[in-house]
Amino acid sequence: MIILSIIVLLPNIYYVFYGKHSILSALLLLILSGLFFILPAIFLKKRIFFIVQGLIVLFAPLEAAHIYLNRSPATSAFLLSIIDTNQDESFELLSAIKFPIIIAILFFAFYFFIAFTKISNTYFFQSTKIKLISLLVFIGMIVTGYSIGYNKKIYPYDMILRTSQVFVAKEEINKGKEIMKNFKFDAVKNDSIDERELYVFVIGETGRYSSYSINGYKRNTSPMLAETKNLISYADFDSEANITTSSLPIILTRASAWDYKRSYVEKSFVDAFKEAGFKTYWIADQSANNKFIRRIAGDTDKECFHIVNFTDTTNLDEQLWPSLDKILARNDRKALIVLHILGSHFRYNYRYPPQFEVFKPSLKGAFDYALISAKNKELFVNTYDNSVLYTDYFLAKTIQKIDSLRAVSALVYVADHGENLFDTKENIVFHGGSDFTRYDLHVPFFVWTSDEYNRQYPLKAENLEQNKDKKLSAHHIFYSMLDIANITFPGQVLSNSIASETLQADSVRYLINTNMEVEKGF
Ligand SMILES: [Zn+2]
């Protein structure tokens, strides 16, 4: 019985020793895990008890994998990525840890063999009085544990809670679809200028503000953007989530971290551009399995998804240019084009061609996951920096293409979230953990405008420049994009627009964490 109990409690024991917490909370966690574990023993016969607990063992590898990657129990975002089997970062990371399936099967077989053959089918407690007293004691202790939030950390109750949250959210999104069908912003263009107007919105991936030389990084990672005329880099812009799937709805809709469910029922600024008479386009080499994205892209005038393979160098962002060129050749009088790029998506070494391998030594191929260690920080940083150098090239060249059309135009670039590269003393790497850092959230945010734009909208151009040091976050994007294009709608709030002189900086920034809870940011 002791061996079986230890097996059931393995994820908890692993978390107590490997997770991030003080000795006191480790001790509390251990005691509470034990209590939660023993609770069913009051009512169940021994063998049934271990068989029921054995079902929990089947899901232990998932919990253990998340603890291994993030030093914290499985989050809603992680479970959602498994349920949806989407090509999200956490899923990619999970699938990369090839859990030795044969060992797992042997392990489960051993567990159930012992449970069936060695455990007698009698009750732990015979007397009803003892049962009742222990039940009361347990309830008291568990209520205490629950009230201080430990229920969210104790396996398997944490996973049951998170999984049910995922299904509730999916249900809400499904219900929202019906409301969204009839949703309208009543957006209109504020003027009727004759010039050709072209707006480009680039959604970057895994961008670290501090890794761009244009933002003061010591390495020359953004030489081409530094030479680009009329380009503004915003100094203090944070994403409102540290994972792609949660961040994109806040960037594209009126939702914010504290008002996230709005993205279930309202459309995006891309839809608002269409209402205002613009042709809209979506060109991407990622997020093909993201239903939120596919709805928006599917409602544009044309969507182009180019996904070759995430896990080799056939998916370079420049493959989007032929589609972009074709769309530009259509000569639409008013158009909005969204480019959703792979940027610095893990694995960084697959994001750039050989001539961008400037910072060495760098990571090679589908590297061994045993390399994920702070002692390899230099390798990670070098490879990441090479991917920034390539994004610099991609963005600057895209701006040159747009600029050559001599249209009234603007290009806005923002990364969905940042990345950790062993920056803090906890040596966090990647993003999407339940403990976020500023490196997860502080992202590069660039706005470029053409000379023609600056002549047409001099006040907006001046405001864009004036607002570049203000404290901003992802919910500003929606209002800003429409205002930059001089589109208005009844719900417009100009104090959220970077093109407005009335822009209000954030006093407090919020974010939505990987368990879909609102927290204060930086
Ligand atoms: Zn992302």
PDB file of N, CA, C and O in Angstrom, residues 379-411:
ATOM      1  N   LEU A 379      24.363  30.206 -25.971  1.00  0.00           N
ATOM      2  CA  LEU A 379      23.847  29.563 -27.192  1.00  0.00           C
ATOM      3  C   LEU A 379      22.433  30.044 -27.504  1.00  0.00           C
ATOM      4  O   LEU A 379      22.101  30.370 -28.647  1.00  0.00           O
ATOM      5  N   PHE A 380      21.605  30.080 -26.471  1.00  0.00           N
ATOM      6  CA  PHE A 380      20.214  30.511 -26.649  1.00  0.00           C
ATOM      7  C   PHE A 380      20.163  31.979 -27.078  1.00  0.00           C
ATOM      8  O   PHE A 380      19.432  32.337 -27.992  1.00  0.00           O
ATOM      9  N   VAL A 381      20.925  32.820 -26.395  1.00  0.00           N
ATOM     10  CA  VAL A 381      20.892  34.260 -26.688  1.00  0.00           C
ATOM     11  C   VAL A 381      21.401  34.506 -28.105  1.00  0.00           C
ATOM     12  O   VAL A 381      20.791  35.257 -28.877  1.00  0.00           O
ATOM     13  N   ASN A 382      22.501  33.870 -28.479  1.00  0.00           N
ATOM     14  CA  ASN A 382      23.046  34.063 -29.830  1.00  0.00           C
ATOM     15  C   ASN A 382      22.023  33.687 -30.897  1.00  0.00           C
ATOM     16  O   ASN A 382      21.814  34.425 -31.864  1.00  0.00           O
ATOM     17  N   THR A 383      21.397  32.543 -30.709  1.00  0.00           N
ATOM     18  CA  THR A 383      20.443  32.059 -31.709  1.00  0.00           C
ATOM     19  C   THR A 383      19.234  32.983 -31.767  1.00  0.00           C
ATOM     20  O   THR A 383      18.757  33.338 -32.849  1.00  0.00           O
ATOM     21  N   TYR A 384      18.768  33.382 -30.581  1.00  0.00           N
ATOM     22  CA  TYR A 384      17.626  34.304 -30.542  1.00  0.00           C
ATOM     23  C   TYR A 384      17.977  35.605 -31.266  1.00  0.00           C
ATOM     24  O   TYR A 384      17.190  36.112 -32.075  1.00  0.00           O
ATOM     25  N   ASP A 385      19.165  36.126 -30.994  1.00  0.00           N
ATOM     26  CA  ASP A 385      19.576  37.395 -31.613  1.00  0.00           C
ATOM     27  C   ASP A 385      19.654  37.286 -33.133  1.00  0.00           C
ATOM     28  O   ASP A 385      19.317  38.235 -33.851  1.00  0.00           O
ATOM     29  N   ASN A 386      20.087  36.140 -33.629  1.00  0.00           N
ATOM     30  CA  ASN A 386      20.092  35.945 -35.087  1.00  0.00           C
ATOM     31  C   ASN A 386      18.675  36.041 -35.642  1.00  0.00           C
ATOM     32  O   ASN A 386      18.457  36.602 -36.720  1.00  0.00           O
ATOM     33  N   SER A 387      17.701  35.499 -34.893  1.00  0.00           N
ATOM     34  CA  SER A 387      16.310  35.557 -35.376  1.00  0.00           C
ATOM     35  C   SER A 387      15.791  37.001 -35.356  1.00  0.00           C
ATOM     36  O   SER A 387      14.992  37.388 -36.204  1.00  0.00           O
ATOM     37  N   VAL A 388      16.276  37.806 -34.417  1.00  0.00           N
ATOM     38  CA  VAL A 388      15.887  39.231 -34.384  1.00  0.00           C
ATOM     39  C   VAL A 388      16.474  39.954 -35.594  1.00  0.00           C
ATOM     40  O   VAL A 388      15.801  40.760 -36.256  1.00  0.00           O
ATOM     41  N   LEU A 389      17.718  39.621 -35.906  1.00  0.00           N
ATOM     42  CA  LEU A 389      18.378  40.224 -37.069  1.00  0.00           C
ATOM     43  C   LEU A 389      17.568  39.941 -38.336  1.00  0.00           C
ATOM     44  O   LEU A 389      17.426  40.803 -39.215  1.00  0.00           O
ATOM     45  N   TYR A 390      17.019  38.738 -38.420  1.00  0.00           N
ATOM     46  CA  TYR A 390      16.213  38.379 -39.586  1.00  0.00           C
ATOM     47  C   TYR A 390      14.867  39.116 -39.574  1.00  0.00           C
ATOM     48  O   TYR A 390      14.396  39.581 -40.615  1.00  0.00           O
ATOM     49  N   THR A 391      14.263  39.254 -38.415  1.00  0.00           N
ATOM     50  CA  THR A 391      12.998  40.007 -38.321  1.00  0.00           C
ATOM     51  C   THR A 391      13.224  41.468 -38.712  1.00  0.00           C
ATOM     52  O   THR A 391      12.392  42.088 -39.379  1.00  0.00           O
ATOM     53  N   ASP A 392      14.377  42.009 -38.308  1.00  0.00           N
ATOM     54  CA  ASP A 392      14.746  43.373 -38.694  1.00  0.00           C
ATOM     55  C   ASP A 392      14.758  43.499 -40.213  1.00  0.00           C
ATOM     56  O   ASP A 392      14.178  44.428 -40.787  1.00  0.00           O
ATOM     57  N   TYR A 393      15.387  42.521 -40.874  1.00  0.00           N
ATOM     58  CA  TYR A 393      15.457  42.499 -42.337  1.00  0.00           C
ATOM     59  C   TYR A 393      14.049  42.380 -42.925  1.00  0.00           C
ATOM     60  O   TYR A 393      13.673  43.125 -43.834  1.00  0.00           O
ATOM     61  N   PHE A 394      13.261  41.447 -42.392  1.00  0.00           N
ATOM     62  CA  PHE A 394      11.910  41.230 -42.916  1.00  0.00           C
ATOM     63  C   PHE A 394      11.061  42.501 -42.817  1.00  0.00           C
ATOM     64  O   PHE A 394      10.406  42.910 -43.771  1.00  0.00           O
ATOM     65  N   LEU A 395      11.101  43.146 -41.655  1.00  0.00           N
ATOM     66  CA  LEU A 395      10.266  44.332 -41.452  1.00  0.00           C
ATOM     67  C   LEU A 395      10.739  45.497 -42.326  1.00  0.00           C
ATOM     68  O   LEU A 395       9.931  46.164 -42.979  1.00  0.00           O
ATOM     69  N   ALA A 396      12.057  45.729 -42.353  1.00  0.00           N
ATOM     70  CA  ALA A 396      12.579  46.866 -43.119  1.00  0.00           C
ATOM     71  C   ALA A 396      12.280  46.695 -44.606  1.00  0.00           C
ATOM     72  O   ALA A 396      11.868  47.641 -45.288  1.00  0.00           O
ATOM     73  N   LYS A 397      12.448  45.466 -45.112  1.00  0.00           N
ATOM     74  CA  LYS A 397      12.170  45.201 -46.536  1.00  0.00           C
ATOM     75  C   LYS A 397      10.674  45.347 -46.837  1.00  0.00           C
ATOM     76  O   LYS A 397      10.294  45.830 -47.909  1.00  0.00           O
ATOM     77  N   THR A 398       9.836  44.914 -45.900  1.00  0.00           N
ATOM     78  CA  THR A 398       8.391  45.045 -46.106  1.00  0.00           C
ATOM     79  C   THR A 398       8.014  46.528 -46.155  1.00  0.00           C
ATOM     80  O   THR A 398       7.223  46.951 -47.010  1.00  0.00           O
ATOM     81  N   ILE A 399       8.608  47.303 -45.265  1.00  0.00           N
ATOM     82  CA  ILE A 399       8.347  48.752 -45.268  1.00  0.00           C
ATOM     83  C   ILE A 399       8.785  49.358 -46.609  1.00  0.00           C
ATOM     84  O   ILE A 399       8.066  50.176 -47.199  1.00  0.00           O
ATOM     85  N   GLN A 400       9.953  48.915 -47.121  1.00  0.00           N
ATOM     86  CA  GLN A 400      10.422  49.449 -48.413  1.00  0.00           C
ATOM     87  C   GLN A 400       9.415  49.156 -49.533  1.00  0.00           C
ATOM     88  O   GLN A 400       9.167  50.000 -50.387  1.00  0.00           O
ATOM     89  N   LYS A 401       8.846  47.954 -49.518  1.00  0.00           N
ATOM     90  CA  LYS A 401       7.832  47.589 -50.536  1.00  0.00           C
ATOM     91  C   LYS A 401       6.636  48.539 -50.463  1.00  0.00           C
ATOM     92  O   LYS A 401       6.157  49.028 -51.480  1.00  0.00           O
ATOM     93  N   ILE A 402       6.168  48.774 -49.235  1.00  0.00           N
ATOM     94  CA  ILE A 402       4.985  49.628 -49.058  1.00  0.00           C
ATOM     95  C   ILE A 402       5.330  51.064 -49.447  1.00  0.00           C
ATOM     96  O   ILE A 402       4.570  51.737 -50.152  1.00  0.00           O
ATOM     97  N   ASP A 403       6.502  51.502 -49.012  1.00  0.00           N
ATOM     98  CA  ASP A 403       6.921  52.890 -49.248  1.00  0.00           C
ATOM     99  C   ASP A 403       7.009  53.183 -50.747  1.00  0.00           C
ATOM    100  O   ASP A 403       6.680  54.283 -51.196  1.00  0.00           O
ATOM    101  N   SER A 404       7.447  52.174 -51.526  1.00  0.00           N
ATOM    102  CA  SER A 404       7.648  52.401 -52.962  1.00  0.00           C
ATOM    103  C   SER A 404       6.326  52.681 -53.688  1.00  0.00           C
ATOM    104  O   SER A 404       6.330  53.157 -54.817  1.00  0.00           O
ATOM    105  N   LEU A 405       5.194  52.395 -53.044  1.00  0.00           N
ATOM    106  CA  LEU A 405       3.893  52.638 -53.690  1.00  0.00           C
ATOM    107  C   LEU A 405       3.464  54.099 -53.585  1.00  0.00           C
ATOM    108  O   LEU A 405       2.494  54.511 -54.214  1.00  0.00           O
ATOM    109  N   ARG A 406       4.179  54.851 -52.754  1.00  0.00           N
ATOM    110  CA  ARG A 406       3.864  56.284 -52.560  1.00  0.00           C
ATOM    111  C   ARG A 406       2.397  56.489 -52.164  1.00  0.00           C
ATOM    112  O   ARG A 406       1.731  57.419 -52.646  1.00  0.00           O
ATOM    113  N   ALA A 407       1.905  55.613 -51.330  1.00  0.00           N
ATOM    114  CA  ALA A 407       0.507  55.721 -50.876  1.00  0.00           C
ATOM    115  C   ALA A 407       0.478  56.366 -49.499  1.00  0.00           C
ATOM    116  O   ALA A 407       1.508  56.485 -48.829  1.00  0.00           O
ATOM    117  N   VAL A 408      -0.705  56.752 -49.078  1.00  0.00           N
ATOM    118  CA  VAL A 408      -0.902  57.161 -47.687  1.00  0.00           C
ATOM    119  C   VAL A 408      -0.913  55.854 -46.906  1.00  0.00           C
ATOM    120  O   VAL A 408      -1.850  55.071 -47.019  1.00  0.00           O
ATOM    121  N   SER A 409       0.186  55.588 -46.194  1.00  0.00           N
ATOM    122  CA  SER A 409       0.240  54.261 -45.577  1.00  0.00           C
ATOM    123  C   SER A 409       0.961  54.245 -44.243  1.00  0.00           C
ATOM    124  O   SER A 409       1.742  55.143 -43.920  1.00  0.00           O
ATOM    125  N   ALA A 410       0.664  53.192 -43.489  1.00  0.00           N
ATOM    126  CA  ALA A 410       1.323  52.986 -42.199  1.00  0.00           C
ATOM    127  C   ALA A 410       1.529  51.493 -42.006  1.00  0.00           C
ATOM    128  O   ALA A 410       0.727  50.682 -42.480  1.00  0.00           O
ATOM    129  N   LEU A 411       2.616  51.145 -41.339  1.00  0.00           N
ATOM    130  CA  LEU A 411       2.839  49.756 -40.941  1.00  0.00           C
ATOM    131  C   LEU A 411       3.016  49.739 -39.432  1.00  0.00           C
ATOM    132  O   LEU A 411       3.815  50.513 -38.882  1.00  0.00           O
TER     133      LEU A 411
END
